[in-house]
CSV table of C-alpha atoms and ligand atoms in Angstrom, one decimal:
chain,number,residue,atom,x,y,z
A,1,UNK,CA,142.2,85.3,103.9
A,2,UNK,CA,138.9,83.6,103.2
A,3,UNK,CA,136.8,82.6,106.2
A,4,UNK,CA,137.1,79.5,108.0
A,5,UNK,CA,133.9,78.2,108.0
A,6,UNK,CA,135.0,74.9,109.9
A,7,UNK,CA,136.1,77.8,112.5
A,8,UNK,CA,132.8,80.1,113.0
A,9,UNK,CA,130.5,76.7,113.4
A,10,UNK,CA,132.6,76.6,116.7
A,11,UNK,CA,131.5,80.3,117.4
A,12,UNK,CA,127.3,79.2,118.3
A,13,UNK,CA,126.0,77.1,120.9
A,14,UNK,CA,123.9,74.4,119.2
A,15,UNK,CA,122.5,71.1,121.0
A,16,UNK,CA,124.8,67.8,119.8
A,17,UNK,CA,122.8,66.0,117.1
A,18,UNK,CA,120.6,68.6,115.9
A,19,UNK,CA,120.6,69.8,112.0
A,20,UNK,CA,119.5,73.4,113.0
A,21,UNK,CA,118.1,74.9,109.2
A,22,UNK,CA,116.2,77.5,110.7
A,23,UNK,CA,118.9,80.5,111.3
A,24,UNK,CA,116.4,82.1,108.8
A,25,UNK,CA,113.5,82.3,111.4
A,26,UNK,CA,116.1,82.5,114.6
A,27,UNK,CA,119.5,82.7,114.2
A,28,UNK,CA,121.2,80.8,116.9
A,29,UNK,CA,123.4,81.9,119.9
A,30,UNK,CA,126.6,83.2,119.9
A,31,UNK,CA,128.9,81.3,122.5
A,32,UNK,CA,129.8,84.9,123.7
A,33,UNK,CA,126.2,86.0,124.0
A,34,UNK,CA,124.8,85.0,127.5
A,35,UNK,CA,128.3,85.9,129.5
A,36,UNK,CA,128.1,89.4,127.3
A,37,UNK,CA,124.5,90.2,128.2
A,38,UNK,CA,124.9,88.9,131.3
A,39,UNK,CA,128.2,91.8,131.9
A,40,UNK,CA,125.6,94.2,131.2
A,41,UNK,CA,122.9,92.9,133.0
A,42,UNK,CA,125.2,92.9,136.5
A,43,UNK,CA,127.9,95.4,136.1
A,44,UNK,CA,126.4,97.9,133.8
A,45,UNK,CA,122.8,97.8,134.8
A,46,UNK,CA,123.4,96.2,138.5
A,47,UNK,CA,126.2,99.1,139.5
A,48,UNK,CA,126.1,101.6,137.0
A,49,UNK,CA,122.0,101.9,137.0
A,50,UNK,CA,120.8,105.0,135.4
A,51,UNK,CA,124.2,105.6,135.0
A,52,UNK,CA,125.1,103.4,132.0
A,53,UNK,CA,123.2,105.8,129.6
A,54,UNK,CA,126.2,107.8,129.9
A,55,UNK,CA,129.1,105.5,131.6
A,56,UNK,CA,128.2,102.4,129.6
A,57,UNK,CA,127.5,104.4,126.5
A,58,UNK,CA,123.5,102.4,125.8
A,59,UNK,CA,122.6,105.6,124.4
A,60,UNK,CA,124.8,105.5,121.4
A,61,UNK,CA,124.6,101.6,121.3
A,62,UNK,CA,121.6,101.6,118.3
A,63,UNK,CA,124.2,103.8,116.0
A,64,UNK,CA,127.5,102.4,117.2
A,65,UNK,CA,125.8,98.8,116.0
A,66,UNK,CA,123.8,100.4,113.2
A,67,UNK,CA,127.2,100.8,111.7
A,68,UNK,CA,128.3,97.6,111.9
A,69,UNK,CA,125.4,96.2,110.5
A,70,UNK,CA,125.8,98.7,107.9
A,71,UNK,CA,128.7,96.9,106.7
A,72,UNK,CA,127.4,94.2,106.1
A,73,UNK,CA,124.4,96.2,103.5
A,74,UNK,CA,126.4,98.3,101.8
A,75,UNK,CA,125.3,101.3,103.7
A,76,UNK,CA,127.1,104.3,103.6
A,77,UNK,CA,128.6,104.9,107.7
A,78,UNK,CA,126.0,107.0,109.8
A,79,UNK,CA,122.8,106.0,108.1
A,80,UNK,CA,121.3,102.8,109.8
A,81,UNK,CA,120.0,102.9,113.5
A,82,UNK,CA,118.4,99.8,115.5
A,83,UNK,CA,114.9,99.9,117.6
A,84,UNK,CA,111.6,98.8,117.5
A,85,UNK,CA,110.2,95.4,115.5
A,86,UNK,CA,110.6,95.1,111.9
A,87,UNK,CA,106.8,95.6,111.1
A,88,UNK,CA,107.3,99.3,112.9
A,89,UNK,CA,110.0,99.9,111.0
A,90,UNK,CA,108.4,99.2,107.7
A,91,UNK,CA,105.6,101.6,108.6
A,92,UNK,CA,108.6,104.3,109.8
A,93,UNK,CA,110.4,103.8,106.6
A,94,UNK,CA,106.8,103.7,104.8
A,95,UNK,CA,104.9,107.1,106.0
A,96,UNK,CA,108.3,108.8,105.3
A,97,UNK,CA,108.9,107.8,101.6
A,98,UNK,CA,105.0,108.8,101.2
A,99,UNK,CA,105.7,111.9,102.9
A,100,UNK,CA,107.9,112.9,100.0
A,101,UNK,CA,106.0,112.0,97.5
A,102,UNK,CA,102.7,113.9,97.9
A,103,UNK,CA,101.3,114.2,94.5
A,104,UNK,CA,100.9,110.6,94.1
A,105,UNK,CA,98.8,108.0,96.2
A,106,UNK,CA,100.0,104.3,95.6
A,107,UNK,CA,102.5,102.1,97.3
A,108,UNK,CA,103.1,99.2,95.1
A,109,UNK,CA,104.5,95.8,96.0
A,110,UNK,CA,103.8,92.3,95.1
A,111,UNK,CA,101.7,89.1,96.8
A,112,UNK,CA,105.3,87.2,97.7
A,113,UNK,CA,105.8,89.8,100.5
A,114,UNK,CA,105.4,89.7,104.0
A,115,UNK,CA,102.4,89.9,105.3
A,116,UNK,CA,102.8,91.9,107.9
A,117,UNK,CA,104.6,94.4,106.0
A,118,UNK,CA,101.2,94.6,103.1
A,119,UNK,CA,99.3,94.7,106.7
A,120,UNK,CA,101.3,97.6,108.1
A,121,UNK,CA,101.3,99.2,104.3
A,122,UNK,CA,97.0,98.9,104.4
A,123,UNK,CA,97.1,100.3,107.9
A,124,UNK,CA,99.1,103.3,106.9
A,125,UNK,CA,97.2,103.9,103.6
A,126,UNK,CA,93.7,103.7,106.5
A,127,UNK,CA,95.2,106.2,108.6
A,128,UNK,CA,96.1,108.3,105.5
A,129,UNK,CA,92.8,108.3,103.8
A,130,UNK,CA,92.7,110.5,100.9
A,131,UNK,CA,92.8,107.6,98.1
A,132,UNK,CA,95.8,106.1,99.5
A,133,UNK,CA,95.9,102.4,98.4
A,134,UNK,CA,98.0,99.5,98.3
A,135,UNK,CA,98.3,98.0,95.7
A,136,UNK,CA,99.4,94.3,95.1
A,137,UNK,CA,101.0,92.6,92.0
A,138,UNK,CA,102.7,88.9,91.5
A,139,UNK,CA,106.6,89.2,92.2
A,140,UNK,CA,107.6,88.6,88.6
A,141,UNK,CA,105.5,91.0,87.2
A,142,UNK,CA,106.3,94.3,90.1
A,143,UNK,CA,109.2,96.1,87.5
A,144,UNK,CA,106.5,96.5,84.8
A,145,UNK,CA,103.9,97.8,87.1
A,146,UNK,CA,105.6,100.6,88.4
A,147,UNK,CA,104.2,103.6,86.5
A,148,UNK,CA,104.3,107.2,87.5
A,149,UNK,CA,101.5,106.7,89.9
A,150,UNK,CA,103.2,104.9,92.1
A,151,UNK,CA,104.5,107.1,95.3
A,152,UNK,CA,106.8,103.8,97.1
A,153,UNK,CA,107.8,100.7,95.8
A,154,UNK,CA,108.1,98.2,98.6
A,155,UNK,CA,109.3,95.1,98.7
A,156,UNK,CA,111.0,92.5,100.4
A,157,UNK,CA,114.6,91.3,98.7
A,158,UNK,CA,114.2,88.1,99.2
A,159,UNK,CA,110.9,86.0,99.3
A,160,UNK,CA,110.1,84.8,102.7
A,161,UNK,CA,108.6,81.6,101.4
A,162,UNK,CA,109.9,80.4,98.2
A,163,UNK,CA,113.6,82.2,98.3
A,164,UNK,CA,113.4,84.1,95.3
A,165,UNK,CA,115.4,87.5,95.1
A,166,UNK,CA,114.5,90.4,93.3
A,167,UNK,CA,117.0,92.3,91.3
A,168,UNK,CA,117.7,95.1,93.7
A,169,UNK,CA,119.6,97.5,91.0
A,170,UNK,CA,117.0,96.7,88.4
A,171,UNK,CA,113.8,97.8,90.7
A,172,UNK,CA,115.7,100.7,92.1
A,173,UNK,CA,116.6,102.3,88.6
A,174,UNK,CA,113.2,101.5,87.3
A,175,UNK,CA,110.9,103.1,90.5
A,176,UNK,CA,113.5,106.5,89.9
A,177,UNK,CA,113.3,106.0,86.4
A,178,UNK,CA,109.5,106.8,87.1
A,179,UNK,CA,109.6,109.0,89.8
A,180,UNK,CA,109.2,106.9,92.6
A,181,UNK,CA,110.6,105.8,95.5
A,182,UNK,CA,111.6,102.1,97.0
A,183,UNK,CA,111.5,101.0,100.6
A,184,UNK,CA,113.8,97.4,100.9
A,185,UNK,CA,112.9,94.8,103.4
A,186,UNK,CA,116.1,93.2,104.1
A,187,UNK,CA,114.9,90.4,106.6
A,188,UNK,CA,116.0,87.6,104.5
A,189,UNK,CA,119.2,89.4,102.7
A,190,UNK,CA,121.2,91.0,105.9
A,191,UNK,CA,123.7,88.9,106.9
A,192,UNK,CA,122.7,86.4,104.3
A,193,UNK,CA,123.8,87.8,101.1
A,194,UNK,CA,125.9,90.9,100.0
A,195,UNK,CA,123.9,93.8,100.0
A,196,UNK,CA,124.4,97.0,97.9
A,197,UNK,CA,122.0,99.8,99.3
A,198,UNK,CA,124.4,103.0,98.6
A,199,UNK,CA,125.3,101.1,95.1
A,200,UNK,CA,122.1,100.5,93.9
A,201,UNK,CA,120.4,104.0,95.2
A,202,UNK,CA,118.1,102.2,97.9
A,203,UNK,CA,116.7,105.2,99.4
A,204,UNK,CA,115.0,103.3,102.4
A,205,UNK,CA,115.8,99.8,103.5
A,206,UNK,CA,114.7,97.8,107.1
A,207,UNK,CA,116.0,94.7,108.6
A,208,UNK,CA,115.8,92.3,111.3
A,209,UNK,CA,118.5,91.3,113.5
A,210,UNK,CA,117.2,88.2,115.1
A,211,UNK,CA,117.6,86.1,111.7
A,212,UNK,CA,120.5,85.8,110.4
A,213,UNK,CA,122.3,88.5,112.8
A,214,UNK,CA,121.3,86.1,115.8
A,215,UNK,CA,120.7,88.8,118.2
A,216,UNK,CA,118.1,86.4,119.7
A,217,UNK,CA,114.4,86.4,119.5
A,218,UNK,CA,112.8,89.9,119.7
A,219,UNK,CA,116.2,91.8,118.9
A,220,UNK,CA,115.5,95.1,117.4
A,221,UNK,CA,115.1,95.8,113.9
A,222,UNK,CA,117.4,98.6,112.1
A,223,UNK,CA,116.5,101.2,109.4
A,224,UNK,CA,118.4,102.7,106.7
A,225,UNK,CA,117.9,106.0,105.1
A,226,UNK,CA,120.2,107.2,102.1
A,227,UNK,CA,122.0,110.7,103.0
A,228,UNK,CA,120.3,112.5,100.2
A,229,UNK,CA,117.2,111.9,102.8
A,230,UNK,CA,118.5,112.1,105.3
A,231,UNK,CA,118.4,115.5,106.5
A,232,UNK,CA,114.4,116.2,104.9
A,233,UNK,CA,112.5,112.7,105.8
A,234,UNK,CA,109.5,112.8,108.4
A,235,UNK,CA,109.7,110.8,110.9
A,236,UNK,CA,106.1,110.0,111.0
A,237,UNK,CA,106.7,108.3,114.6
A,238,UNK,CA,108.0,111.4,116.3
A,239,UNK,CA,109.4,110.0,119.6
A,240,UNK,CA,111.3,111.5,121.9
A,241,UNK,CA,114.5,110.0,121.1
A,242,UNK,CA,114.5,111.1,117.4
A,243,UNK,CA,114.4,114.8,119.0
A,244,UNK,CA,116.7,116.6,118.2
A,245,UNK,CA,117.5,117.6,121.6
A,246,UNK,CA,115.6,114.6,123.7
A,247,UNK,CA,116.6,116.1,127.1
A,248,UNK,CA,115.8,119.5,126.2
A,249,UNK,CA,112.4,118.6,126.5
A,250,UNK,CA,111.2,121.0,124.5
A,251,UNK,CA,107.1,121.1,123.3
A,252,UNK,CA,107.8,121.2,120.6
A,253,UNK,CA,109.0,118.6,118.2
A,254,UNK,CA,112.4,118.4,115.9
A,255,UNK,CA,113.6,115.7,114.3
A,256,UNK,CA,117.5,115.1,115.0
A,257,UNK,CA,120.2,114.9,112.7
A,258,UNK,CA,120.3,112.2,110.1
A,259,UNK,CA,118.9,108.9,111.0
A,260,UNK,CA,119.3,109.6,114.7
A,261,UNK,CA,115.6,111.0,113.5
A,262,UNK,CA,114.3,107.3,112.9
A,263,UNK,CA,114.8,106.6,116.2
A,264,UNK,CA,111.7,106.3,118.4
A,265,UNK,CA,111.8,105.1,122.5
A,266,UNK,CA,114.0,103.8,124.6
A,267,UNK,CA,116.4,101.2,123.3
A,268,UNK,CA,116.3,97.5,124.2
A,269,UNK,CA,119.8,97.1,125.8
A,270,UNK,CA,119.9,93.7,127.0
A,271,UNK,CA,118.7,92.6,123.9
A,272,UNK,CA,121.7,95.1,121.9
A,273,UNK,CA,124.4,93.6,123.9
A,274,UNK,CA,123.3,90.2,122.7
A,275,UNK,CA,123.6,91.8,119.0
A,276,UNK,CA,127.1,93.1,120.1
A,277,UNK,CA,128.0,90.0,121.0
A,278,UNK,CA,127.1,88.4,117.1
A,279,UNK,CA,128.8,91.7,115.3
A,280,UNK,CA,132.0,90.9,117.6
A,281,UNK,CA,131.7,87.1,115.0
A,282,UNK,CA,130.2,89.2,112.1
A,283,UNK,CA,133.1,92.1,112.3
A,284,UNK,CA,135.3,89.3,111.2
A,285,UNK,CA,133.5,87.9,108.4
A,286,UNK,CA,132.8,88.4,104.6
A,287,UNK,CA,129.9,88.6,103.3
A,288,UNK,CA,131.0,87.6,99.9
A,289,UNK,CA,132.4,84.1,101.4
A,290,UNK,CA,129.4,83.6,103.0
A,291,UNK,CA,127.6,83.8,99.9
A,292,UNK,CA,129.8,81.6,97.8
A,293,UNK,CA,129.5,78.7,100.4
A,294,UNK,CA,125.8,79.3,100.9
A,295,UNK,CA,125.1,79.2,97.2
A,296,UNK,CA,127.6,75.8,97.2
A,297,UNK,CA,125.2,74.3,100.2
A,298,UNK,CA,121.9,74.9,98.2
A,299,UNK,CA,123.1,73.6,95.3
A,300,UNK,CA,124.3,70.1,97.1
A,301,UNK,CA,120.8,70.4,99.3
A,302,UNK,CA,118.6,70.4,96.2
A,303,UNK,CA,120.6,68.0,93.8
A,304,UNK,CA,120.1,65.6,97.0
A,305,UNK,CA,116.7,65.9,97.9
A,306,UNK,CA,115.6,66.1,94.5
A,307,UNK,CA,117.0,63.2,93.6
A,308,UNK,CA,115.8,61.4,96.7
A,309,UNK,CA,112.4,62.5,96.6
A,310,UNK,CA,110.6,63.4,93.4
A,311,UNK,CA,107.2,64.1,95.9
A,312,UNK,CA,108.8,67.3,96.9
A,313,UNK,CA,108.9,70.1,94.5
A,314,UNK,CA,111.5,73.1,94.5
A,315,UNK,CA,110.1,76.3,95.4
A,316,UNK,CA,113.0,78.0,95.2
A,317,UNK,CA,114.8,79.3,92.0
A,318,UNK,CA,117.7,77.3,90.5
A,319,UNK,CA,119.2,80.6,89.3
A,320,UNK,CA,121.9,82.0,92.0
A,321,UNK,CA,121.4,85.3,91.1
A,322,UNK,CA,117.7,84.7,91.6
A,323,UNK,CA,117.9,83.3,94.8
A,324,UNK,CA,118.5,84.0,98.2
A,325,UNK,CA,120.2,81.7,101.1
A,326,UNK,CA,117.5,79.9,102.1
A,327,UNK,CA,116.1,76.5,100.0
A,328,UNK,CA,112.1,75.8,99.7
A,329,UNK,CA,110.4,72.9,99.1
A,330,UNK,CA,106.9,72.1,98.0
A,331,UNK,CA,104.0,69.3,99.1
A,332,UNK,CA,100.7,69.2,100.4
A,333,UNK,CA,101.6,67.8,103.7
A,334,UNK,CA,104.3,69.9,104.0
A,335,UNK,CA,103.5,70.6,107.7
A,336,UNK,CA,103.4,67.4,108.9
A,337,UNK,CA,106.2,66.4,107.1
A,338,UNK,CA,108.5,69.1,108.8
A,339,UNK,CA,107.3,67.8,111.9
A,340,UNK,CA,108.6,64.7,111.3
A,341,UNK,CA,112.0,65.8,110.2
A,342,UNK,CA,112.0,68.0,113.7
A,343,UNK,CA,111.2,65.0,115.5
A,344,UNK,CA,114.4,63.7,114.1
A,345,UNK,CA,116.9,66.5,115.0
A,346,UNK,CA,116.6,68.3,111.3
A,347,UNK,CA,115.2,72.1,112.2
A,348,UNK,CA,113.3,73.8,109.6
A,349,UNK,CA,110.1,75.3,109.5
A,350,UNK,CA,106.9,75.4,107.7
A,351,UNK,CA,105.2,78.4,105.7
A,352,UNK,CA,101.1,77.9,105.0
A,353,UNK,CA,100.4,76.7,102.6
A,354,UNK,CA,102.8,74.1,101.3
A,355,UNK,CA,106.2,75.0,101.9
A,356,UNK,CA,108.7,73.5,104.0
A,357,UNK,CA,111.7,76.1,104.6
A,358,UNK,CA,115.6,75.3,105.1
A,359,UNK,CA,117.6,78.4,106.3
A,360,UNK,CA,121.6,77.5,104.6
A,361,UNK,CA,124.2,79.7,106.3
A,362,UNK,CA,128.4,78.3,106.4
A,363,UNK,CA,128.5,80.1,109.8
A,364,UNK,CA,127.5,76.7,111.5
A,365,UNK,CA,126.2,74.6,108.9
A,366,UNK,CA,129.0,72.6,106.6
A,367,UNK,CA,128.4,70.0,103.6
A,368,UNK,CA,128.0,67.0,105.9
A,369,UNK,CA,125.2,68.6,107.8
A,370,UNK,CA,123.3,68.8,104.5
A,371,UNK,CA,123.7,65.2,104.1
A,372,UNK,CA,122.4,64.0,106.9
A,373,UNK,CA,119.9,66.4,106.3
A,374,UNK,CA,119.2,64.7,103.0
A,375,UNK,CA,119.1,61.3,104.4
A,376,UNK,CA,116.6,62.0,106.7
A,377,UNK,CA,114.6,64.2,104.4
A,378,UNK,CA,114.7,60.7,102.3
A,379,UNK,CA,114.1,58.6,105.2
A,380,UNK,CA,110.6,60.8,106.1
A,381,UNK,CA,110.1,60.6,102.4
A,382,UNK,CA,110.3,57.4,101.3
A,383,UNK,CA,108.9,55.5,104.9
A,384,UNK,CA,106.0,57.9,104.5
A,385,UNK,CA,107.1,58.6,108.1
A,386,UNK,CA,105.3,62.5,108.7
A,387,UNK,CA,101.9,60.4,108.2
A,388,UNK,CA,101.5,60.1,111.9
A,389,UNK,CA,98.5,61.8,113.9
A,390,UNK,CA,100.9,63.6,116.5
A,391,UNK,CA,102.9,65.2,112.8
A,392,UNK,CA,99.5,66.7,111.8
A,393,UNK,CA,98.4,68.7,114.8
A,394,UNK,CA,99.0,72.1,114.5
A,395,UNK,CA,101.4,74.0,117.0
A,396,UNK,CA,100.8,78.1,117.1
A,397,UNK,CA,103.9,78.9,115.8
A,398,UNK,CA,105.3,76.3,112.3
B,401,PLP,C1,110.2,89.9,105.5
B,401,PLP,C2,109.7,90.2,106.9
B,401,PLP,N1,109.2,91.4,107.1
B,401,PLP,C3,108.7,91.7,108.4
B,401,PLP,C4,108.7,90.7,109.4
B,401,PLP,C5,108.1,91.1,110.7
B,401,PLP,O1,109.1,91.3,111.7
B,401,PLP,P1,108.7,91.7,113.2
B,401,PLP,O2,108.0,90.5,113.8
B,401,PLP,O3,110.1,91.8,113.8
B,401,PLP,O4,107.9,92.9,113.2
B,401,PLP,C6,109.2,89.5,109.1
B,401,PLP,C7,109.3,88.4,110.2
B,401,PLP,O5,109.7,87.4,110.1
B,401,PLP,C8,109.8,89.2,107.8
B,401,PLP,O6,110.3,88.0,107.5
C-alpha cells in the first residue's frame, strides 16, 4: 500500500499557521517524541539508573537503531552505528579510508561540500603530515579528477546549498575503477531520498539524524562501513566503547567486531530515544514514496515561484535524477528576503552567499502548503517587502 501522506503530516507537532520548509536543517518533532524520552528520562533513567545499560538495553540502542536507519540507505543489516556529531564522523570514516590506502596521499572532493567536512578533511591531512593534502575541485568536474593519486573520494550526495546530487554509482565505480576509495556524506540524502550504499559499493558513508530523521537538534550522527571493511578498518578514534571487550579494561586497545569498532564514548540516550521515537514513523514508510511525492512538490514549488518571481533564480537542478529533496533559490538579498518570509509563518533558511533554502518532505508538508508558500514568496517579492531594516540584521544562526 502506498503511504498516506495526508496521514504522517498528523504524526509531527507543528505550530497552526506555520509553512515549516526547514526539516532539512531540523527535522520537526514526532508527536510521540517528548512522552517517549520523557519514559526514559523517569522510568528508565529515574528507577533503573546505572541499571538501564543492561535492563533498558542503552547499550545496544546505537546498533539496534543503526539498523533501522540502515533501511532506509540501503545498508547491508549490522553495518551502521550512531554517536558522536556528523563532523566527527567524517573524520572517523576519513582517517580510516586513508588508513587503507597508504601509498597514496590525496583526499579529493569538490567546493559544493560542507564545510565542515573540507575543515575536518584539512585538519586530518595537518595531523597526518607527510604530504597529505586536500584537494578541492568544482562538483561537476570531481568524476574526471579522480586519478590514481587519489587515496579517498569524499563527498557529500547531495549539495547542501544548491540541491544538486551526485551520481552515487557513477563516483563509486569510477574512484574503484582507479584504486580509490569514497567516503559518502548522507546529511541531505538519509531519509530524504532512496539510498543504495551496498548497491553501489559505498565503502564508507556518514549521516545525520537531526534532518530529515528528526531526532531533534544535536541527535547523533551514524556511520556506515561496507562488510568487506569491516573487520580490517582503523578506528583512528580508539575509544573505549569500540573495544572489543570495553569492560575488560584491558591496556591495551582492540577494536571490536564490525562496526561496533566505529563506536567511540558513551552514547547520548535521551537524545536516541527521541530517534526511536521517529524510526517507530519511519519503520512504516517507503522511501521510494517519499521520493515520488517530494520530487512532485519541487516541481509545483519551482513552476510557482518561477513564474511569480523572475528576481529569484533556481539554484537547484531541474533534472530529478540530479537533484535532491530540497529546492534553492538565488538573489542578492536572499537573507533578508527569508527573513521576511519567516516573519510571515514560511520557514526556510538562508545559505551565505545568496541562497535561500526550502527543505520539501510529504511527511508533513502536502501541495497546498507549497501554495501558500508560493503566495507569500510572491507577496515578499513583488511588495518588495524583505526591504525592511529589522530583515537585514544578521541573527548568528540563518
Ligand atoms: C553535509 C553536512 N556535513 C556535515 C555537517 C556537520 O554536522 P554536525 O554539526 O552534526 O557535525 C552538516 C551540518 O549541517 C552537513 O549538512
Amino acid at each position: 500500500m502506498p503511504t498516506d501522506f495526508a496521514a504522517t503530516r498528523g504524526l509531527f507537532d507543528l505550530p497552526e499557521g506555520m509553512i515549516y520548509l526547514d526539516g532539512n536543517s531540523l527535522g520537526p518533532l514526532p508527536r510521540t517524541a517528548a512522552a517517549r524520552v520523557a519514559r526514559t528520562v523517569t522510568e528508565e533513567w529515574g528507577q533503573m539508573l546505572i541499571g538501564g545499560w543492561n535492563k533498558a538495553g542503552w547499550m545496544d540502542l546505537p546498533a539496534r537503531l543503526g539498523d533501522r536507519i540502515g533501511r532506509l540507505i540501503g545498508a547491508e543489516p549490522g553495518t551502521v552505528v550512531l554517536g558522536d556529531t556528523l563532523s566527527i564522523k567524517v573524520y572517523q570514516a576519513l582517517a580510516s579510508a586513508l588508513g587503507m590506502r597508504p601509498d597514496r596521499r590525496v583526499i579529493l572532493s569538490d567546493t559544493g561540500n560542507f564545510p565542515s567536512d573540507l575543515y575536518m578533511a584539512d585538519g586530518l591531512c595537518r595531523t597526518l603530515g607527510q604530504g597529505y593534502a586536500l584537494r578541492t575541485v568544482a562538483p561537476e568536474a570531481v568524476l574526471d579528477a579522480i586519478d590514481d593519486h587519489v587515496a579517498v573520494v569524499m563527498l557529500t550526495e547531495v549539495d547542501y546549498r544548491t540541491g544538486a546530487r551526485h551520481d552515487m554509482a557513477a563516483m563509486t565505480a569510477r574512484a574503484h575503477a582507479t584504486g580509490a576509495l569514497i567516503v559518502w556524506d548522507l546529511a541531505h540524502s538519509a531519509g530524504a531520498l532512496p539510498v543504495h550504499l551496498a548497491r553501489d559499493g559505498a565503502d564508507f558513508a556518514v549521516g545525520c539524524t537531526y534532518k530529515y530523521l528528526n531526532s531533534g537538534p544535536g541527535g547523533p550522527a551514524f556511520i556506515y562501513v561496507a562488510p568487506a571493511h569491516a573487520e580490517t578498518a582503523r578506528p583512528a578514534l580508539s575509544g573505549w566503547l569500540g573495544h572489543e571487550a570495553p569492560f575488560a579494561f584491558d591496556l591495551d586497545y582492540r577494536p571490536g567486531r564490525g562496526i561496533e569498532r566505529m563506536r567511540v564514548g558513551t552514547p547520548p540516550i535521551l537524545q536516541l530515544a527521541a530517534l526511536e521515537a521517529s524510526m517507530d514513523i519511519w519503520d512504516t514508510i517507503d522511501i521510494e514514496d517519499v521520493r515520488a511525492a517530494c520530487l512532485a512538490l519541487g516541481d509545483r514549488f519551482i513552476a510557482g515561484v518561477e513564474a511569480a518571481c523572475p528576481a529569484l533564480t533556481l539554484a537547484t537542478p531541474r533534472d530529478h535524477d540530479r537533484r535532491g529533496s530540497q529546492v534553492s533559490f538565488r538573489h542578492p538579498q536572499g537573507y533578508a528576503i527569508m527573513q521576511a518570509l519567516i516573519a510571515r509563518g514560511l520557514i526556510g533558511d538562508f545559505r551565505a552567499p545568496d541562497i535561500l533554502r526550502f527543505g520539501l518532505t510529504p511527511l508533513f508538508i502536502g501541495a497546498d502548503d507549497i501554495d501558500r508558500a508560493v503566495a507569500i514568496i510572491t507577496q515578499v517579492m513583488t511588495q518588495g517587502l524583505w526591504d525592511r531594516p529589522e530583515f537585514h540584521a544578521r541573527a548568528k544562526v540563518t
